[in-house]
Amino acid sequence: MVTYEFNRESRLLTPGQFQSVFSKPLRFGSSHITILVTPNSDNNNRLGLAIAKKRVKLAVQRNRIKRQIRESFRLNQHNLPHIDIVVMVKSGTDKLENKEINQQLEKIWRKVIQRHKK
């Protein structure tokens, strides 16, 4: 049975794990969201969030965006190949509604899945 959980094993935790994604990533993106992807040898996907205070000023908005990203990842993680992911946002993302953020993320997840099917 598929479990839709987002636990400690589903997260990038250490600076070294983030650095491995930043070193040689595949980039996917939309007008407000950029996703960096690199294959991993683990049996699961891992998500890291890099939401800069410079891009999204208010902590309330940063936290809302992070919740939306985590939830979207949690629901789509079983469709994704075994990869490490870092999500970054651009300026103006805090002005988007939750629905718009989810639509952009869904579109990016489809691109990632399509790219790794080849």
Short mmCIF file of C-alpha atoms in Angstrom, two decimals:
data_model
loop_
_atom_site.label_atom_id
_atom_site.label_comp_id
_atom_site.label_asym_id
_atom_site.label_seq_id
_atom_site.Cartn_x
_atom_site.Cartn_y
_atom_site.Cartn_z
CA MET A 1 0.00 0.00 0.00
CA VAL A 2 1.24 3.47 -0.86
CA THR A 3 1.81 5.74 2.12
CA TYR A 4 1.66 9.46 1.60
CA GLU A 5 3.98 10.52 4.36
CA PHE A 6 6.59 13.23 4.60
CA ASN A 7 9.06 12.13 7.25
CA ARG A 8 12.70 12.73 8.09
CA GLU A 9 13.90 10.35 5.36
CA SER A 10 12.00 12.44 2.79
CA ARG A 11 13.98 15.59 3.53
CA LEU A 12 17.40 16.94 2.63
CA LEU A 13 18.90 17.73 6.02
CA THR A 14 22.62 18.48 5.86
CA PRO A 15 24.54 21.16 3.96
CA GLY A 16 26.37 18.36 2.14
CA GLN A 17 23.10 16.94 0.83
CA PHE A 18 22.06 20.38 -0.43
CA GLN A 19 25.50 20.94 -1.96
CA SER A 20 25.26 17.70 -3.93
CA VAL A 21 22.05 18.98 -5.54
CA PHE A 22 23.46 22.46 -6.20
CA SER A 23 26.65 21.09 -7.78
CA LYS A 24 25.24 19.40 -10.91
CA PRO A 25 21.48 19.89 -11.10
CA LEU A 26 18.89 19.51 -13.80
CA ARG A 27 16.73 22.63 -13.70
CA PHE A 28 13.00 22.74 -14.11
CA GLY A 29 10.91 25.79 -13.55
CA SER A 30 8.03 28.10 -14.08
CA SER A 31 7.62 31.84 -13.80
CA HIS A 32 7.80 31.76 -9.98
CA ILE A 33 9.33 28.42 -8.97
CA THR A 34 12.65 26.76 -9.83
CA ILE A 35 13.34 23.13 -9.02
CA LEU A 36 16.84 21.63 -9.03
CA VAL A 37 16.98 17.86 -9.43
CA THR A 38 19.77 15.32 -9.15
CA PRO A 39 19.53 11.50 -9.06
CA ASN A 40 20.19 9.76 -5.76
CA SER A 41 21.11 6.22 -4.81
CA ASP A 42 18.54 5.96 -2.03
CA ASN A 43 15.23 4.21 -2.41
CA ASN A 44 13.23 7.38 -1.84
CA ASN A 45 12.90 10.96 -2.98
CA ARG A 46 14.18 13.77 -0.80
CA LEU A 47 13.00 17.37 -0.76
CA GLY A 48 14.87 20.48 0.33
CA LEU A 49 13.45 23.98 0.45
CA ALA A 50 15.44 27.16 -0.17
CA ILE A 51 12.99 30.01 0.31
CA ALA A 52 15.07 33.18 0.63
CA LYS A 53 14.01 36.01 2.89
CA LYS A 54 15.20 38.32 0.11
CA ARG A 55 12.56 36.89 -2.25
CA VAL A 56 9.65 36.46 0.20
CA LYS A 57 9.88 39.03 2.98
CA LEU A 58 7.22 37.91 5.46
CA ALA A 59 7.72 34.72 7.46
CA VAL A 60 3.99 34.00 7.25
CA GLN A 61 4.20 33.96 3.45
CA ARG A 62 7.41 31.89 3.41
CA ASN A 63 5.80 29.31 5.68
CA ARG A 64 2.62 29.20 3.55
CA ILE A 65 4.68 28.60 0.42
CA LYS A 66 6.72 25.88 2.15
CA ARG A 67 3.53 24.13 3.31
CA GLN A 68 2.17 24.15 -0.24
CA ILE A 69 5.42 22.76 -1.66
CA ARG A 70 5.67 20.01 0.98
CA GLU A 71 2.06 18.96 0.45
CA SER A 72 2.46 18.85 -3.32
CA PHE A 73 5.65 16.80 -2.96
CA ARG A 74 3.98 14.45 -0.45
CA LEU A 75 1.14 13.68 -2.87
CA ASN A 76 3.40 13.28 -5.93
CA GLN A 77 6.49 11.60 -4.46
CA HIS A 78 5.45 8.11 -5.58
CA ASN A 79 5.24 9.21 -9.22
CA LEU A 80 8.73 10.72 -9.19
CA PRO A 81 11.95 8.79 -9.90
CA HIS A 82 14.54 8.42 -7.10
CA ILE A 83 15.84 11.98 -6.97
CA ASP A 84 16.94 14.73 -4.62
CA ILE A 85 15.01 17.96 -5.12
CA VAL A 86 15.66 21.53 -4.03
CA VAL A 87 12.83 24.01 -4.57
CA MET A 88 13.58 27.73 -4.81
CA VAL A 89 11.11 30.54 -5.37
CA LYS A 90 11.44 33.82 -7.22
CA SER A 91 10.23 37.26 -6.20
CA GLY A 92 6.49 37.69 -6.43
CA THR A 93 5.63 34.15 -5.38
CA ASP A 94 4.13 35.49 -2.17
CA LYS A 95 1.48 37.28 -4.25
CA LEU A 96 0.21 33.99 -5.72
CA GLU A 97 -2.82 32.15 -4.39
CA ASN A 98 -2.34 28.60 -3.08
CA LYS A 99 -4.18 27.23 -6.12
CA GLU A 100 -1.74 28.95 -8.50
CA ILE A 101 1.27 27.63 -6.58
CA ASN A 102 -0.14 24.10 -6.76
CA GLN A 103 -0.82 24.41 -10.49
CA GLN A 104 2.76 25.51 -11.16
CA LEU A 105 4.15 22.69 -9.01
CA GLU A 106 1.97 20.07 -10.75
CA LYS A 107 3.22 21.27 -14.13
CA ILE A 108 6.85 21.03 -12.96
CA TRP A 109 6.34 17.54 -11.46
CA ARG A 110 4.97 16.40 -14.84
CA LYS A 111 8.08 17.80 -16.58
CA VAL A 112 10.36 15.98 -14.13
CA ILE A 113 8.52 12.68 -14.60
CA GLN A 114 8.53 13.07 -18.39
CA ARG A 115 12.25 13.85 -18.47
CA HIS A 116 13.20 10.83 -16.38
CA LYS A 117 11.05 8.38 -18.37
CA LYS A 118 13.43 8.68 -21.32
#
